[in-house]
C-alpha positions in Angstrom: 126.1 122.9 70.2 128.0 123.0 73.5 126.9 120.7 76.3 125.9 122.9 79.2 126.6 121.6 82.7 125.8 122.9 86.1 127.2 122.0 89.5 125.1 119.3 91.1 123.0 118.6 88.0 123.5 115.3 86.2 122.8 115.2 82.5 122.1 111.7 80.9 124.2 111.3 77.8 125.4 108.7 75.3 129.0 109.2 74.1 129.1 109.3 70.3 132.8 109.9 69.8 136.0 111.1 71.5 138.4 112.9 69.1 141.8 114.5 69.5 143.6 117.0 67.3 146.5 119.4 67.6 145.7 123.1 68.3 147.7 126.0 66.9 147.7 129.8 67.4 148.3 132.1 64.5 150.8 134.9 65.4 151.8 137.9 63.3 155.5 137.9 62.2 155.5 141.7 62.5 154.8 143.7 65.7 151.6 145.6 64.9 152.1 149.2 66.0 149.5 150.8 68.3 148.3 153.3 65.6 147.0 150.3 63.7 145.1 148.8 66.6 141.3 148.5 66.2 139.1 151.1 68.1 138.1 148.5 70.8 141.8 147.9 71.8 142.7 151.6 71.6 139.7 152.4 73.9 140.7 149.8 76.4 144.1 151.4 76.7 142.6 154.9 76.9 139.8 154.4 79.4 140.0 151.0 81.0 138.0 150.5 84.1 137.1 147.9 86.8 133.8 147.2 85.2 134.2 144.1 83.1 137.9 144.3 83.8 138.7 140.6 83.6 136.9 140.2 80.3 138.5 143.2 78.7 141.9 142.3 80.1 141.7 138.8 78.6 140.7 140.2 75.2 143.5 142.7 75.2 146.1 140.1 76.3 145.0 137.7 73.6 145.1 140.4 71.0 148.6 141.4 71.8 149.7 137.8 71.7 148.6 137.4 68.1 149.6 140.9 67.1 153.3 140.0 67.2 154.3 141.7 70.4 157.1 140.3 72.6 155.9 139.3 76.0 157.8 141.9 78.0 156.7 144.8 75.8 153.1 143.5 75.6 153.0 143.2 79.4 154.1 146.9 79.8 151.4 148.0 77.5 148.8 145.7 79.0 149.6 147.0 82.5 148.3 150.5 81.4 144.8 148.9 81.3 145.4 146.5 84.2 146.3 149.3 86.7 143.0 151.0 86.0 141.0 147.8 86.1 142.8 146.4 89.2 144.0 143.2 87.5 146.9 140.9 88.4 149.6 139.9 86.0 148.4 136.3 86.2 145.5 137.1 83.8 147.9 138.3 81.2 150.0 135.1 81.5 146.9 133.0 81.0 145.8 134.7 77.8 148.9 136.1 76.1 150.0 133.9 73.2 148.0 131.0 74.6 144.4 131.9 73.6 142.8 133.0 70.4 141.6 136.6 70.4 137.8 136.5 70.2 135.9 137.5 67.1 134.2 140.9 66.8 130.8 139.1 67.1 131.9 137.7 70.5 133.2 141.0 71.7 129.9 142.7 70.8 127.8 140.1 72.6 126.5 140.4 76.2 128.2 138.3 78.9 127.3 137.4 82.5 130.9 137.7 83.5 134.4 136.2 83.0 135.4 133.9 81.4 132.7 134.8 78.8 134.3 137.6 76.7 131.4 139.6 75.5 132.1 143.3 76.1 128.6 144.8 75.2 127.7 147.8 77.3 131.3 148.7 78.2 131.7 151.3 75.4 134.9 149.8 74.0 133.5 148.8 70.6 133.1 152.0 68.5 133.2 150.7 64.9 134.8 152.8 62.2 134.7 152.2 58.4 137.3 149.5 58.5 135.5 147.6 61.2 132.7 146.9 58.7 135.1 145.0 56.5 136.5 142.6 59.1 135.2 140.2 61.7 138.3 139.8 63.9 140.3 142.5 65.8 143.6 141.1 64.7 142.6 141.2 61.0 141.8 144.9 61.4 145.5 145.6 62.2 147.1 143.4 59.6 148.6 144.5 56.3 149.5 141.0 55.1 147.3 138.1 56.5 149.9 135.5 55.2 152.8 137.0 57.2 152.5 134.9 60.3 153.5 131.6 62.0 151.7 128.9 63.9 152.5 128.3 67.6 151.6 124.8 68.8 149.2 124.9 71.8 148.9 121.2 72.5 146.2 118.7 71.9 142.5 119.4 71.9 140.1 116.7 73.1 136.5 116.9 71.9 133.7 114.7 73.1 130.5 114.4 71.1 127.5 113.2 73.1 123.8 112.7 72.6 122.0 114.7 75.3 118.9 112.7 76.4 117.3 115.9 77.9 117.6 118.2 74.9 117.5 115.3 72.4 120.4 116.9 70.5 124.0 116.1 69.7 126.3 118.3 71.7 130.0 118.6 72.5 132.5 119.7 75.0 136.3 120.0 75.4 138.0 117.9 78.0 141.5 117.5 79.4 143.8 114.5 78.6 143.0 113.0 82.0 139.3 113.2 81.6 139.5 111.8 78.0 141.3 108.8 79.4 138.6 108.5 82.1 135.8 108.6 79.5 137.5 105.9 77.4 137.8 103.7 80.5 134.1 104.2 81.3 133.1 103.3 77.8 135.2 100.2 77.9 133.8 99.1 81.3 130.2 100.3 81.3 127.5 97.6 80.7 125.0 98.0 77.8 122.2 98.6 80.3 124.0 101.3 82.3 123.5 105.0 81.8 126.4 107.6 81.6 125.8 111.0 83.2 127.8 114.2 82.7 128.0 116.8 85.6 130.2 119.4 87.2 131.6 118.8 90.7 133.7 121.0 92.9 137.1 119.6 93.7 139.8 121.6 95.5 137.6 124.8 95.2 137.3 124.4 91.4 134.4 123.2 89.2 135.5 120.2 87.1 133.6 118.2 84.5 133.0 114.6 85.5 131.3 111.6 83.9 129.5 109.0 86.1 127.9 105.6 85.5 124.6 104.7 87.1 123.0 101.2 87.3 120.4 100.0 84.9 117.4 100.7 87.2 118.2 104.4 87.2 118.6 104.3 83.4 115.1 102.9 83.1 113.7 105.6 85.4 115.5 108.4 83.5 114.2 107.2 80.1 110.7 106.7 81.3 110.7 110.3 82.7 111.9 111.6 79.3 109.3 109.7 77.4 
């Protein structure tokens, strides 16, 4: 379960573990031709629009990255959609060969907006018989699922916490800098102090932050929960 944080709202947590592991992206060794694209990708290229443009553009770029396309060729194809949707090239750069293409389940889901990648209601997903056999757009187009290579994406830091509000174990991904900050807090915080997770706006962007409050606040929080 993912820890959900909102700007200005502090969630009392206990940190269970901080783990790191290398992340990789599977990429096809062959360039998958357009005629083998799944219906959702073909429809994006045929009738892309501004509605949900960022979400669909991210999905298409991530698909091309794992479908074995060279960056220059992939960008030319992606721009067919981008010009209709009014997108900038920066979105392509962020998602191409850097992010996993979402599953069919995610694509079929509803989303409030980017960066959620649900495309429900946009009429791109029109399943055919092969769609019923697979659960990932890239798998639809593959002839040999073993014919690929792994691109290193760097380290993934996962923090597992106990959320005192929901009474559940939850998790979130953090940057290397925030991981180091959490480890410092754990080393320095007293046994009677409470750790809070929140989102704060810094330089115009929302960032995850962990805070430590004194023991008196910890007592108040726990008494409210009980």
